[in-house]
Coordinates of C-alpha atoms (C1' of nucleotides) in Angstrom, one line a residue:
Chain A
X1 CA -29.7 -20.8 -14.8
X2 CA -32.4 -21.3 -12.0
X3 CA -29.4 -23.4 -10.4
X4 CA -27.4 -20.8 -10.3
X5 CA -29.3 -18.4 -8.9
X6 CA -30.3 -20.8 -6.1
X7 CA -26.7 -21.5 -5.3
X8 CA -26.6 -17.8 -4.8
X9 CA -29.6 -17.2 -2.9
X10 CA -28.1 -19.5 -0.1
X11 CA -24.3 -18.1 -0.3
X12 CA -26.4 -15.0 1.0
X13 CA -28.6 -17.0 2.8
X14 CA -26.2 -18.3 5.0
X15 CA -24.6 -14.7 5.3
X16 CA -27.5 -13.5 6.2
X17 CA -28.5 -12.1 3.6
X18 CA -32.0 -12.0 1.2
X19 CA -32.3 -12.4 -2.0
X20 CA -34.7 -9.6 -2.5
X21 CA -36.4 -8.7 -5.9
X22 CA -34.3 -6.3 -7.2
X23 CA -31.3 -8.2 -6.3
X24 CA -32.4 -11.4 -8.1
X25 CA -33.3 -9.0 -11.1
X26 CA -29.4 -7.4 -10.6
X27 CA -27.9 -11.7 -10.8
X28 CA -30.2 -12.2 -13.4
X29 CA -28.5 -9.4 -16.1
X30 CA -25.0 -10.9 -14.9
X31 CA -26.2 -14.0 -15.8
X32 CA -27.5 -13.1 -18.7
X33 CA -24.3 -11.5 -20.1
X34 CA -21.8 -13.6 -18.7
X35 CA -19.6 -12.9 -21.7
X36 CA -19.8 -9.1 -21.4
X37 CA -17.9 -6.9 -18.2
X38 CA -20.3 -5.0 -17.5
X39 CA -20.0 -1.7 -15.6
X40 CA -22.6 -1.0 -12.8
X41 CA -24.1 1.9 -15.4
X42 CA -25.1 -0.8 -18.1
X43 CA -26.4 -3.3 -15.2
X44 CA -28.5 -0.6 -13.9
X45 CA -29.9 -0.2 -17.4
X46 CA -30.3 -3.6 -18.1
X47 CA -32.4 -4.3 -14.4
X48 CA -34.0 -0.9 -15.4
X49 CA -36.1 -2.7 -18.7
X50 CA -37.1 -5.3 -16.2
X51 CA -37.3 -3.5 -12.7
X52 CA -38.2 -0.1 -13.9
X53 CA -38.3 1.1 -10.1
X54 CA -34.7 0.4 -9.0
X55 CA -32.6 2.8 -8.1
X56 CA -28.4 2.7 -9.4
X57 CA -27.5 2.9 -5.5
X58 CA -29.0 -0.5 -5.1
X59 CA -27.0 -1.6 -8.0
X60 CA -23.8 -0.5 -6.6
X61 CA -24.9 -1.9 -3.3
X62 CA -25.8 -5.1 -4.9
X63 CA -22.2 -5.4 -6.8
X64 CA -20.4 -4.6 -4.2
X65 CA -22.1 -7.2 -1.9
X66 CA -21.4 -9.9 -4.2
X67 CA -18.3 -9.1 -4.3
X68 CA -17.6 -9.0 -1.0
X69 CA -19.2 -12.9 -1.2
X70 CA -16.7 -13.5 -4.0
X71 CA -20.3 -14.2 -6.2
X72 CA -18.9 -11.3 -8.6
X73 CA -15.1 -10.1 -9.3
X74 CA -14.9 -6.5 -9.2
X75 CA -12.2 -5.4 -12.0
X76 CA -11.0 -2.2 -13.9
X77 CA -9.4 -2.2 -17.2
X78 CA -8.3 1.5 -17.0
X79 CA -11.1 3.5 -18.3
X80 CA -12.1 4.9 -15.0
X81 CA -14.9 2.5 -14.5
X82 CA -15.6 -0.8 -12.4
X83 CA -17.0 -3.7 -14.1
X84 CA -17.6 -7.0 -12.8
X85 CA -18.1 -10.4 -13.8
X86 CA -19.3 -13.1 -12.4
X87 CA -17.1 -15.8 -11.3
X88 CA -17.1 -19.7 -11.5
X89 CA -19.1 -22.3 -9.8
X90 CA -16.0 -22.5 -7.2
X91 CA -15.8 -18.8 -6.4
X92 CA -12.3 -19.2 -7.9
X93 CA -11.2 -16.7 -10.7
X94 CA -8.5 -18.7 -13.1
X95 CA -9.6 -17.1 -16.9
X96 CA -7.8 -14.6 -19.1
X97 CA -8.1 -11.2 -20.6
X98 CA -7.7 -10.6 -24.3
X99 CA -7.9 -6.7 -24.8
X100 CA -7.7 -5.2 -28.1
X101 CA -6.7 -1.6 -27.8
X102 CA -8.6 -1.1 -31.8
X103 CA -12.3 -2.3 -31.0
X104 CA -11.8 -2.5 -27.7
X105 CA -13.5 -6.0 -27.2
X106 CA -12.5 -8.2 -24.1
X107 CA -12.3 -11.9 -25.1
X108 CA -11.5 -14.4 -22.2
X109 CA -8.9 -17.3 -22.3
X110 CA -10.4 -20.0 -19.5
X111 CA -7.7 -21.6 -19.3
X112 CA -5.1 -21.3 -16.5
X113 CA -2.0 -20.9 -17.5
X114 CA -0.2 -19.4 -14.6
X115 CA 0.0 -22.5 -11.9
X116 CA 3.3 -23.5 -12.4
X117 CA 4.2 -19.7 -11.8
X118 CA 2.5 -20.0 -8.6
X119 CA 4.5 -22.3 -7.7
X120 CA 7.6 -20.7 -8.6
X121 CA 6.3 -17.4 -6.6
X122 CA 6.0 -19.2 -3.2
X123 CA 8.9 -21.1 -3.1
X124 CA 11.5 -18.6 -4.6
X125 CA 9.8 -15.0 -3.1
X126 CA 7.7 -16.7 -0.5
X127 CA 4.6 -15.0 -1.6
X128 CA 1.3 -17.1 -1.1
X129 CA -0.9 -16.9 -3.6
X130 CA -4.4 -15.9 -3.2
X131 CA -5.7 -14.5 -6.6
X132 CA -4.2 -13.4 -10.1
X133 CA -5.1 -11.1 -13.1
X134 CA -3.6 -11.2 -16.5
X135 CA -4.3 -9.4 -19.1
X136 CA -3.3 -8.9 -22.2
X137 CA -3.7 -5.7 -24.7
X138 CA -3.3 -6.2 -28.3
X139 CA -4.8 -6.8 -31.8
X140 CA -7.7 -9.1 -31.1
X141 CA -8.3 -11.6 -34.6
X142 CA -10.9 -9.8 -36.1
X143 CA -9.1 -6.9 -36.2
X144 CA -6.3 -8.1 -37.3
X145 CA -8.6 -9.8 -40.1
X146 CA -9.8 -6.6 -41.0
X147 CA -6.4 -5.3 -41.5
X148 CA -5.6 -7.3 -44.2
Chain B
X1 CA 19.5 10.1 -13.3
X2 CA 20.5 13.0 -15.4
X3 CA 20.9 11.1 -18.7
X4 CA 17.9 9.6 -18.1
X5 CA 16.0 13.1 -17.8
X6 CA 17.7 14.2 -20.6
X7 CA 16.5 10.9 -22.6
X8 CA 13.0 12.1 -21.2
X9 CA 13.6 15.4 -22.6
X10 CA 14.5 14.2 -26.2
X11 CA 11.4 12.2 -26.3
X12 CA 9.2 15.1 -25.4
X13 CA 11.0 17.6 -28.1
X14 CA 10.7 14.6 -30.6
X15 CA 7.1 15.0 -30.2
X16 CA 7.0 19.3 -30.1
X17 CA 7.0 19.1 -26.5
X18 CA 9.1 20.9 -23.8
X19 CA 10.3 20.2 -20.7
X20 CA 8.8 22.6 -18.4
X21 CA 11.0 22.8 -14.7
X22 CA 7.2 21.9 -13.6
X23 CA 7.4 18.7 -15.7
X24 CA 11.2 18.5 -14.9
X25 CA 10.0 18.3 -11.5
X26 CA 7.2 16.3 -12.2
X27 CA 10.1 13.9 -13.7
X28 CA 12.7 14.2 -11.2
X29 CA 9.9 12.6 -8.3
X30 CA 9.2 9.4 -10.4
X31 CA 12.6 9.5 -11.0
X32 CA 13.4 9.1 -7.3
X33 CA 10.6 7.1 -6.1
X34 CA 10.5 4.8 -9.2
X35 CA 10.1 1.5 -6.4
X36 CA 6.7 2.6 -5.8
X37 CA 3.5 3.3 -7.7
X38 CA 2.5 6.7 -7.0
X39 CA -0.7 7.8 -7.3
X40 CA -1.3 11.4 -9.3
X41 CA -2.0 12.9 -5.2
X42 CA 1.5 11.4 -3.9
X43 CA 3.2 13.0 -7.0
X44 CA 1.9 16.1 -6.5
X45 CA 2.6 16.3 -2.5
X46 CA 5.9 15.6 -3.6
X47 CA 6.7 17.7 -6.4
X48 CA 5.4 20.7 -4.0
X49 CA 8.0 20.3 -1.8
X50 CA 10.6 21.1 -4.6
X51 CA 7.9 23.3 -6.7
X52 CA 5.3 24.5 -4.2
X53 CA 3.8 26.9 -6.9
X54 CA 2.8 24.0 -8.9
X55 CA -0.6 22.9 -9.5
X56 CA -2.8 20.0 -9.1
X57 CA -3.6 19.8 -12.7
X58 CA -0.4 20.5 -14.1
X59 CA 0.5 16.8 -12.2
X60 CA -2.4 15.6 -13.9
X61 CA -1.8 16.8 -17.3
X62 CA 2.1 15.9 -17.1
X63 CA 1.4 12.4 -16.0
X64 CA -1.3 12.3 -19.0
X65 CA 1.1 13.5 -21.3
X66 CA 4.0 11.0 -20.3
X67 CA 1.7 8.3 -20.4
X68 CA 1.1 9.1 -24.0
X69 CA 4.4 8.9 -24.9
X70 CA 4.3 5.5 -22.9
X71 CA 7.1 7.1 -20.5
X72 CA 5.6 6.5 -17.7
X73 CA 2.7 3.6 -17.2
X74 CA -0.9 4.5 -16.4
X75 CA -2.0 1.9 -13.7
X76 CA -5.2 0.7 -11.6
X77 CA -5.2 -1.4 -9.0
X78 CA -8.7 -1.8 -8.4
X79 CA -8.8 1.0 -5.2
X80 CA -10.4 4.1 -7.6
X81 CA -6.7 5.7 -7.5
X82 CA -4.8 5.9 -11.2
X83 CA -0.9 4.8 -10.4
X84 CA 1.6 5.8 -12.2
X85 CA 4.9 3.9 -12.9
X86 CA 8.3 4.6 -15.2
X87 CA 8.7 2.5 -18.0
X88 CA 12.2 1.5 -18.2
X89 CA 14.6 2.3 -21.4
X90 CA 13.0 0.8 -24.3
X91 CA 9.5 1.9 -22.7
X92 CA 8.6 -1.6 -22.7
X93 CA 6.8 -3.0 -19.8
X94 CA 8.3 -6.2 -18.5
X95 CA 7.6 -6.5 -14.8
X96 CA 4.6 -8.2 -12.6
X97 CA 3.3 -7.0 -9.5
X98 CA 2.9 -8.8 -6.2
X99 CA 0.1 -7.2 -4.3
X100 CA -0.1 -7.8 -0.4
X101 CA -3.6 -8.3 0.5
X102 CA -2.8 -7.9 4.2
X103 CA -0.5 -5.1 3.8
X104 CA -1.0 -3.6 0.8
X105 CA 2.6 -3.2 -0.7
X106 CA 3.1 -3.9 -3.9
X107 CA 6.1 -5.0 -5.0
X108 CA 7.3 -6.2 -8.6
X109 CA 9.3 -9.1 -10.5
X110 CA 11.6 -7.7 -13.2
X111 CA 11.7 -10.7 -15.1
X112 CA 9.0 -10.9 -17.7
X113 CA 7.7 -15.0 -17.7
X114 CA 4.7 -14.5 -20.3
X115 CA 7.0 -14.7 -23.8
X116 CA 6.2 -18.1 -24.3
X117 CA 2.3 -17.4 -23.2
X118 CA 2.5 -15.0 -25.8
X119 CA 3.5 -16.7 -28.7
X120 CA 0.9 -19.2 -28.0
X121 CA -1.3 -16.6 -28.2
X122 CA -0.4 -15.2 -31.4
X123 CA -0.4 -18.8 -32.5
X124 CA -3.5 -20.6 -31.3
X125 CA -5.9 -17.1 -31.1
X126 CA -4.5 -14.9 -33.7
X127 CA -4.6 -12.4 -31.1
X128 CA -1.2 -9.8 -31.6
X129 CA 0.4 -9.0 -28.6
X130 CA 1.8 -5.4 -27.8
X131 CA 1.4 -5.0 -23.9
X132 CA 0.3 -7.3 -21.1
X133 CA 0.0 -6.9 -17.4
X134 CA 0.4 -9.7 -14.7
X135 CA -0.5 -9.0 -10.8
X136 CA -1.0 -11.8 -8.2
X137 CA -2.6 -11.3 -4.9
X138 CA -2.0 -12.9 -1.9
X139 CA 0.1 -12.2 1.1
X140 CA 3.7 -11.4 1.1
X141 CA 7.0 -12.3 2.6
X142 CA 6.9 -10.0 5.1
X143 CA 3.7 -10.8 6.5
X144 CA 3.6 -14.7 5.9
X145 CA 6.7 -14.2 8.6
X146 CA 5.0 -12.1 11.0
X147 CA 1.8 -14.2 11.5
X148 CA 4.4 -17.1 12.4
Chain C
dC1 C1' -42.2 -4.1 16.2
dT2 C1' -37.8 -4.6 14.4
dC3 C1' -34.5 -4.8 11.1
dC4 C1' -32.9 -5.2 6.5
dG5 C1' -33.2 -3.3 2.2
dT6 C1' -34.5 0.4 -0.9
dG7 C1' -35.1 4.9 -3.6
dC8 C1' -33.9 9.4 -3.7
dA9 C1' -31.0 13.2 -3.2
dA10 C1' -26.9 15.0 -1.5
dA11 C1' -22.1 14.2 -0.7
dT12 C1' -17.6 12.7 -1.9
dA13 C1' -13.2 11.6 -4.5
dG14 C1' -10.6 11.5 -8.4
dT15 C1' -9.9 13.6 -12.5
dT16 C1' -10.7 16.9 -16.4
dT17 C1' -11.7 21.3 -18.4
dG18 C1' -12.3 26.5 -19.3
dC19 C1' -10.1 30.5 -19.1
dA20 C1' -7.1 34.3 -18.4
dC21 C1' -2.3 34.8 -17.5
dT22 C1' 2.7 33.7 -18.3
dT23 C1' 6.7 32.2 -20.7
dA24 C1' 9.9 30.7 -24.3
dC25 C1' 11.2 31.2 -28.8
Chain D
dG1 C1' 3.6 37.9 -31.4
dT2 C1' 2.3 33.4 -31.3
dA3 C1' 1.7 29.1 -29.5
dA4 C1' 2.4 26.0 -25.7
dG5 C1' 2.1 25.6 -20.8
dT6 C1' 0.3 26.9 -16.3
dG7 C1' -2.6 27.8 -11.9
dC8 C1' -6.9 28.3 -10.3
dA9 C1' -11.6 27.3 -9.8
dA10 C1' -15.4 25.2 -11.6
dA11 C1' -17.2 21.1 -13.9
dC12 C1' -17.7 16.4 -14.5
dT13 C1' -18.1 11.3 -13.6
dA14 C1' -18.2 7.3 -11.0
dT15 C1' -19.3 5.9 -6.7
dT16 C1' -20.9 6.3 -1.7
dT17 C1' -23.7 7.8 2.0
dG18 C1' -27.7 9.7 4.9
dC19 C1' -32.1 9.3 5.7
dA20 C1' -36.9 8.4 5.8
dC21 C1' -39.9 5.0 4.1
dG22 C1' -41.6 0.0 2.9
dG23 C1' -42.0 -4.8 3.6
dA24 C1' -41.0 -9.5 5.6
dG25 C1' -40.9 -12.3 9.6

DNA sequence: CTCCGTGCAAATAGTTTGCACTTAC
DNA sequence: GTAAGTGCAAACTATTTGCACGGAG
Protein backbone atom coordinates (compact mmCIF):
# COMPACT_ATOMS: atom_id res chain seq x y z
CA UNK A 1 0.00 0.00 0.00
CA UNK A 2 2.79 2.50 1.02
CA UNK A 3 4.28 1.34 -2.49
CA UNK A 4 1.62 2.37 -4.14
CA UNK A 5 1.10 5.49 -3.06
CA UNK A 6 4.79 6.32 -3.62
CA UNK A 7 4.54 5.19 -7.22
CA UNK A 8 1.85 7.76 -7.34
CA UNK A 9 3.41 10.46 -5.59
CA UNK A 10 6.16 10.55 -8.31
CA UNK A 11 3.68 9.93 -11.50
CA UNK A 12 2.65 13.50 -10.13
CA UNK A 13 5.89 14.31 -9.15
CA UNK A 14 7.29 14.13 -12.42
CA UNK A 15 4.07 16.10 -13.77
CA UNK A 16 4.62 18.47 -11.61
CA UNK A 17 2.50 17.82 -9.35
CA UNK A 18 2.33 17.48 -5.22
CA UNK A 19 1.00 15.09 -3.40
CA UNK A 20 -0.59 17.24 -0.93
CA UNK A 21 -2.50 16.08 2.24
CA UNK A 22 -5.82 15.93 1.22
CA UNK A 23 -4.81 14.31 -2.01
CA UNK A 24 -2.87 11.42 -0.33
CA UNK A 25 -6.07 11.16 2.00
CA UNK A 26 -8.33 11.12 -1.58
CA UNK A 27 -5.55 7.82 -2.99
CA UNK A 28 -5.84 6.44 0.26
CA UNK A 29 -10.02 5.68 0.19
CA UNK A 30 -9.33 4.40 -3.49
CA UNK A 31 -6.95 2.30 -2.18
CA UNK A 32 -8.75 1.25 0.42
CA UNK A 33 -11.89 0.12 -1.66
CA UNK A 34 -10.34 -1.02 -4.58
CA UNK A 35 -13.15 -3.50 -5.11
CA UNK A 36 -15.91 -0.88 -4.88
CA UNK A 37 -16.59 2.16 -7.90
CA UNK A 38 -16.92 4.54 -6.08
CA UNK A 39 -18.55 7.87 -7.09
CA UNK A 40 -16.80 11.24 -6.06
CA UNK A 41 -19.96 11.73 -3.41
CA UNK A 42 -18.90 8.51 -1.36
CA UNK A 43 -14.99 9.38 -1.70
CA UNK A 44 -15.72 12.75 -0.35
CA UNK A 45 -17.35 11.00 2.53
CA UNK A 46 -14.95 8.58 3.03
CA UNK A 47 -11.81 11.42 3.08
CA UNK A 48 -14.41 13.36 5.13
CA UNK A 49 -14.06 10.70 8.46
CA UNK A 50 -10.34 11.15 8.02
CA UNK A 51 -9.86 14.87 6.60
CA UNK A 52 -12.78 16.43 8.11
CA UNK A 53 -11.80 19.87 6.46
CA UNK A 54 -11.83 18.97 2.76
CA UNK A 55 -13.92 20.35 0.53
CA UNK A 56 -15.93 17.92 -2.50
CA UNK A 57 -14.40 20.48 -5.14
CA UNK A 58 -11.00 19.16 -4.12
CA UNK A 59 -12.29 15.73 -4.60
CA UNK A 60 -13.48 16.30 -8.01
CA UNK A 61 -10.31 18.12 -8.72
CA UNK A 62 -8.35 15.34 -7.30
CA UNK A 63 -10.35 12.57 -9.54
CA UNK A 64 -10.15 14.24 -12.38
CA UNK A 65 -6.39 14.82 -12.14
CA UNK A 66 -5.76 11.28 -11.78
CA UNK A 67 -7.40 10.63 -14.38
CA UNK A 68 -6.01 12.76 -16.62
CA UNK A 69 -2.49 10.75 -15.32
CA UNK A 70 -4.37 7.55 -16.14
CA UNK A 71 -3.79 6.76 -11.99
CA UNK A 72 -7.80 6.45 -11.92
CA UNK A 73 -10.38 5.43 -14.79
CA UNK A 74 -13.16 7.60 -14.87
CA UNK A 75 -16.46 5.44 -15.76
CA UNK A 76 -20.27 5.67 -15.78
CA UNK A 77 -22.55 2.79 -15.61
CA UNK A 78 -25.77 4.81 -16.49
CA UNK A 79 -27.14 6.14 -13.31
CA UNK A 80 -26.10 9.67 -13.88
CA UNK A 81 -23.04 9.49 -11.80
CA UNK A 82 -19.13 9.16 -12.44
CA UNK A 83 -17.29 6.62 -10.52
CA UNK A 84 -13.79 5.71 -10.73
CA UNK A 85 -11.48 3.09 -10.02
CA UNK A 86 -8.19 2.80 -9.79
CA UNK A 87 -6.28 1.10 -12.45
CA UNK A 88 -3.37 -1.37 -12.53
CA UNK A 89 0.26 -1.18 -11.74
CA UNK A 90 0.76 -0.56 -15.64
CA UNK A 91 -1.82 2.23 -16.03
CA UNK A 92 -3.44 -0.29 -18.42
CA UNK A 93 -7.25 -1.10 -17.90
CA UNK A 94 -7.90 -4.91 -19.23
CA UNK A 95 -10.73 -6.17 -16.35
CA UNK A 96 -14.41 -6.85 -16.74
CA UNK A 97 -17.76 -5.69 -15.58
CA UNK A 98 -20.41 -8.03 -14.10
CA UNK A 99 -23.60 -5.91 -13.47
CA UNK A 100 -26.53 -7.31 -11.97
CA UNK A 101 -29.55 -5.27 -12.88
CA UNK A 102 -31.40 -7.12 -9.26
CA UNK A 103 -28.79 -6.00 -6.37
CA UNK A 104 -27.10 -3.90 -8.45
CA UNK A 105 -23.51 -5.16 -7.40
CA UNK A 106 -20.48 -4.76 -9.88
CA UNK A 107 -18.22 -7.77 -9.73
CA UNK A 108 -14.97 -7.63 -12.02
CA UNK A 109 -13.66 -10.38 -14.43
CA UNK A 110 -9.56 -9.60 -14.53
CA UNK A 111 -9.10 -11.39 -17.12
CA UNK A 112 -8.76 -10.12 -20.72
CA UNK A 113 -10.59 -11.63 -22.88
CA UNK A 114 -10.89 -9.32 -25.75
CA UNK A 115 -7.17 -9.40 -27.45
CA UNK A 116 -7.74 -11.53 -30.16
CA UNK A 117 -10.67 -9.05 -30.97
CA UNK A 118 -8.21 -6.37 -31.11
CA UNK A 119 -6.59 -7.92 -33.39
CA UNK A 120 -9.31 -8.61 -35.59
CA UNK A 121 -10.40 -4.67 -35.20
CA UNK A 122 -7.10 -3.34 -36.76
CA UNK A 123 -6.58 -5.46 -39.33
CA UNK A 124 -10.14 -5.86 -40.82
CA UNK A 125 -11.61 -1.96 -39.82
CA UNK A 126 -8.29 -0.47 -39.31
CA UNK A 127 -9.15 0.91 -35.98
CA UNK A 128 -6.08 1.08 -33.49
CA UNK A 129 -6.82 0.18 -30.36
CA UNK A 130 -6.27 2.33 -27.41
CA UNK A 131 -8.61 1.28 -24.55
CA UNK A 132 -11.88 -0.98 -24.19
CA UNK A 133 -14.90 -1.41 -21.78
CA UNK A 134 -17.14 -4.35 -21.50
CA UNK A 135 -19.67 -4.83 -19.47
CA UNK A 136 -22.04 -7.05 -18.82
CA UNK A 137 -25.78 -6.65 -17.16
CA UNK A 138 -27.34 -9.66 -15.75
CA UNK A 139 -28.21 -11.95 -12.84
CA UNK A 140 -25.11 -11.88 -10.71
CA UNK A 141 -24.75 -15.70 -8.67
CA UNK A 142 -26.11 -14.69 -5.60
CA UNK A 143 -29.00 -13.55 -7.00
CA UNK A 144 -29.60 -16.11 -8.95
CA UNK A 145 -29.02 -18.31 -5.71
CA UNK A 146 -31.53 -16.57 -3.99
CA UNK A 147 -33.98 -17.21 -6.74
CA UNK A 148 -34.08 -20.71 -6.16
CA UNK B 1 -39.90 3.08 -42.15
CA UNK B 2 -43.60 3.12 -41.86
CA UNK B 3 -43.92 -0.55 -40.72
CA UNK B 4 -41.45 -0.02 -38.42
CA UNK B 5 -43.44 3.03 -36.72
CA UNK B 6 -46.30 1.13 -36.82
CA UNK B 7 -44.42 -1.87 -34.97
CA UNK B 8 -43.40 1.04 -32.49
CA UNK B 9 -46.91 1.93 -32.16
CA UNK B 10 -48.17 -1.69 -31.29
CA UNK B 11 -45.65 -1.90 -28.71
CA UNK B 12 -46.67 1.30 -27.03
CA UNK B 13 -50.64 0.31 -27.11
CA UNK B 14 -49.54 -3.18 -25.87
CA UNK B 15 -48.46 -1.38 -22.86
CA UNK B 16 -51.72 1.33 -22.62
CA UNK B 17 -49.69 3.77 -24.32
CA UNK B 18 -50.37 6.05 -27.43
CA UNK B 19 -48.58 7.32 -29.98
CA UNK B 20 -48.70 11.00 -29.62
CA UNK B 21 -47.72 13.00 -33.29
CA UNK B 22 -45.09 14.51 -30.54
CA UNK B 23 -43.81 10.95 -29.88
CA UNK B 24 -44.46 10.07 -33.60
CA UNK B 25 -42.20 12.76 -34.23
CA UNK B 26 -40.06 11.99 -31.56
CA UNK B 27 -39.90 8.43 -33.50
CA UNK B 28 -39.69 9.51 -37.00
CA UNK B 29 -35.98 11.55 -35.98
CA UNK B 30 -34.35 8.30 -34.52
CA UNK B 31 -35.84 6.76 -37.20
CA UNK B 32 -33.88 8.77 -39.72
CA UNK B 33 -30.75 9.43 -37.94
CA UNK B 34 -30.56 5.79 -36.49
CA UNK B 35 -26.36 5.84 -37.61
CA UNK B 36 -25.78 8.21 -34.92
CA UNK B 37 -26.25 8.38 -31.12
CA UNK B 38 -28.22 11.31 -30.43
CA UNK B 39 -28.09 12.92 -27.47
CA UNK B 40 -31.75 13.98 -25.75
CA UNK B 41 -30.60 18.04 -27.05
CA UNK B 42 -29.91 16.77 -30.76
CA UNK B 43 -33.36 15.00 -30.74
CA UNK B 44 -35.13 17.72 -29.65
CA UNK B 45 -33.37 20.40 -32.21
CA UNK B 46 -34.49 18.03 -34.62
CA UNK B 47 -37.86 17.11 -33.80
CA UNK B 48 -38.53 21.10 -33.69
CA UNK B 49 -37.96 21.48 -37.01
CA UNK B 50 -40.98 19.13 -37.92
CA UNK B 51 -42.89 19.97 -34.45
CA UNK B 52 -41.57 23.40 -33.28
CA UNK B 53 -44.36 23.48 -30.54
CA UNK B 54 -42.78 20.65 -28.85
CA UNK B 55 -41.08 20.75 -25.65
CA UNK B 56 -37.89 20.01 -24.09
CA UNK B 57 -39.41 17.64 -21.73
CA UNK B 58 -41.75 15.92 -23.75
CA UNK B 59 -38.15 14.72 -25.64
CA UNK B 60 -37.14 13.73 -22.33
CA UNK B 61 -40.08 11.85 -21.20
CA UNK B 62 -40.60 10.12 -24.80
CA UNK B 63 -37.01 8.96 -24.90
CA UNK B 64 -37.56 7.72 -21.02
CA UNK B 65 -40.53 6.03 -21.99
CA UNK B 66 -39.04 4.17 -25.12
CA UNK B 67 -36.16 3.20 -23.19
CA UNK B 68 -38.53 1.32 -20.93
CA UNK B 69 -39.99 -0.51 -23.38
CA UNK B 70 -36.19 -1.24 -24.43
CA UNK B 71 -37.18 0.45 -27.96
CA UNK B 72 -34.70 2.62 -28.07
CA UNK B 73 -31.19 2.18 -25.86
CA UNK B 74 -30.23 4.54 -23.10
CA UNK B 75 -26.44 5.20 -23.50
CA UNK B 76 -23.36 7.08 -21.81
CA UNK B 77 -20.34 7.61 -23.18
CA UNK B 78 -18.53 8.92 -20.38
CA UNK B 79 -19.06 12.98 -21.72
CA UNK B 80 -22.09 13.77 -18.97
CA UNK B 81 -24.62 13.51 -22.20
CA UNK B 82 -27.30 10.41 -22.14
CA UNK B 83 -27.32 8.95 -25.96
CA UNK B 84 -29.93 7.38 -27.19
CA UNK B 85 -29.91 4.61 -29.88
CA UNK B 86 -32.85 2.28 -31.74
CA UNK B 87 -32.77 -1.22 -30.84
CA UNK B 88 -33.28 -3.12 -33.84
CA UNK B 89 -36.35 -5.75 -34.37
CA UNK B 90 -36.19 -8.18 -31.62
CA UNK B 91 -35.04 -5.08 -29.28
CA UNK B 92 -32.08 -6.98 -28.66
CA UNK B 93 -28.82 -5.16 -28.56
CA UNK B 94 -26.17 -6.78 -30.69
CA UNK B 95 -23.70 -4.13 -31.84
CA UNK B 96 -20.16 -2.61 -30.44
CA UNK B 97 -19.06 0.74 -30.70
CA UNK B 98 -15.79 2.16 -31.99
CA UNK B 99 -15.10 5.38 -30.42
CA UNK B 100 -12.49 7.87 -32.10
CA UNK B 101 -10.48 9.45 -29.48
CA UNK B 102 -9.12 12.02 -31.96
CA UNK B 103 -12.31 12.63 -33.69
CA UNK B 104 -14.85 11.61 -31.66
CA UNK B 105 -17.19 9.50 -34.09
CA UNK B 106 -18.47 6.73 -33.08
CA UNK B 107 -19.21 4.16 -35.14
CA UNK B 108 -20.59 0.49 -34.56
CA UNK B 109 -20.01 -3.30 -35.53
CA UNK B 110 -23.24 -5.16 -36.19
CA UNK B 111 -21.95 -8.34 -35.57
CA UNK B 112 -22.23 -9.43 -31.89
CA UNK B 113 -18.62 -11.50 -30.94
CA UNK B 114 -19.38 -11.97 -27.13
CA UNK B 115 -21.81 -15.30 -27.44
CA UNK B 116 -19.19 -17.52 -26.63
CA UNK B 117 -17.87 -14.98 -23.76
CA UNK B 118 -21.14 -15.31 -22.55
CA UNK B 119 -21.66 -18.79 -22.11
CA UNK B 120 -18.45 -19.01 -20.35
CA UNK B 121 -19.85 -16.72 -18.12
CA UNK B 122 -22.92 -18.45 -17.33
CA UNK B 123 -20.69 -21.40 -17.05
CA UNK B 124 -17.58 -20.61 -14.99
CA UNK B 125 -19.51 -17.48 -12.77
CA UNK B 126 -23.02 -18.39 -12.57
CA UNK B 127 -23.54 -14.96 -13.66
CA UNK B 128 -26.96 -14.95 -16.26
CA UNK B 129 -26.59 -12.83 -19.05
CA UNK B 130 -29.47 -10.53 -20.43
CA UNK B 131 -27.57 -7.42 -21.97
CA UNK B 132 -23.92 -6.52 -22.46
CA UNK B 133 -22.20 -3.52 -23.96
CA UNK B 134 -18.76 -3.53 -25.77
CA UNK B 135 -16.96 -0.07 -26.86
CA UNK B 136 -13.21 0.24 -27.74
CA UNK B 137 -11.28 3.43 -27.93
CA UNK B 138 -8.73 4.28 -29.96
CA UNK B 139 -8.34 6.12 -33.26
CA UNK B 140 -10.14 5.37 -36.33
CA UNK B 141 -9.86 4.68 -39.97
CA UNK B 142 -10.30 7.90 -41.00
CA UNK B 143 -7.87 9.51 -38.94
CA UNK B 144 -5.04 6.74 -38.75
CA UNK B 145 -5.09 7.82 -42.69
CA UNK B 146 -4.93 11.42 -42.24
CA UNK B 147 -1.91 11.62 -39.84
CA UNK B 148 -0.04 9.42 -42.69
C1' DC C 1 7.48 36.45 -3.06
C1' DT C 2 5.43 33.37 -6.04
C1' DC C 3 2.69 29.74 -7.39
C1' DC C 4 0.06 25.76 -6.58
C1' DG C 5 -3.58 23.98 -4.14
C1' DT C 6 -7.63 24.63 -1.30
C1' DG C 7 -12.38 25.73 0.70
C1' DC C 8 -16.35 27.93 -0.03
C1' DA C 9 -20.06 29.65 -2.60
C1' DA C 10 -21.93 30.56 -6.85
C1' DA C 11 -22.50 29.03 -11.55
C1' DT C 12 -23.50 25.62 -14.98
C1' DA C 13 -25.40 21.59 -17.62
C1' DG C 14 -28.28 17.90 -18.06
C1' DT C 15 -32.34 16.07 -16.58
C1' DT C 16 -36.66 15.72 -13.83
C1' DT C 17 -40.85 17.35 -11.77
C1' DG C 18 -45.20 20.14 -10.51
C1' DC C 19 -48.91 22.01 -12.37
C1' DA C 20 -52.51 23.82 -15.17
C1' DC C 21 -54.12 23.07 -19.72
C1' DT C 22 -55.31 20.12 -23.76
C1' DT C 23 -56.75 16.12 -26.16
C1' DA C 24 -58.58 11.55 -27.37
C1' DC C 25 -61.74 8.22 -26.30
C1' DG D 1 -65.82 13.22 -18.03
C1' DT D 2 -61.81 10.92 -17.21
C1' DA D 3 -57.21 9.78 -17.73
C1' DA D 4 -53.10 10.29 -20.38
C1' DG D 5 -50.10 13.52 -22.49
C1' DT D 6 -48.13 18.15 -22.99
C1' DG D 7 -45.61 22.78 -22.47
C1' DC D 8 -43.61 25.72 -19.50
C1' DA D 9 -41.07 27.06 -15.64
C1' DA D 10 -39.10 25.81 -11.55
C1' DA D 11 -36.50 22.28 -9.10
C1' DC D 12 -32.90 19.16 -8.62
C1' DT D 13 -28.35 16.70 -9.04
C1' DA D 14 -23.81 16.14 -10.36
C1' DT D 15 -20.06 18.67 -11.54
C1' DT D 16 -17.23 22.89 -12.50
C1' DT D 17 -15.52 27.43 -11.76
C1' DG D 18 -14.18 32.07 -9.63
C1' DC D 19 -11.93 33.86 -6.11
C1' DA D 20 -9.55 35.05 -1.97
C1' DC D 21 -6.78 32.79 1.27
C1' DG D 22 -2.95 29.42 3.01
C1' DG D 23 1.31 27.06 2.78
C1' DA D 24 5.72 25.18 0.72
C1' DG D 25 9.97 26.23 -1.45
Amino acid sequence: MEARIEKIKQQLQSQGYKLTPQREATVRVLLENEEDHLSAEDVYMLVKEKAPEIGLATVYRTLELLSDLHVVEKMNFGDGVARYDLRNDNNTHHHHHLICVQCGAVDEIMEDWLTPLEERLEKEFHFKVIDHRLDFQGICHRCNKKDK
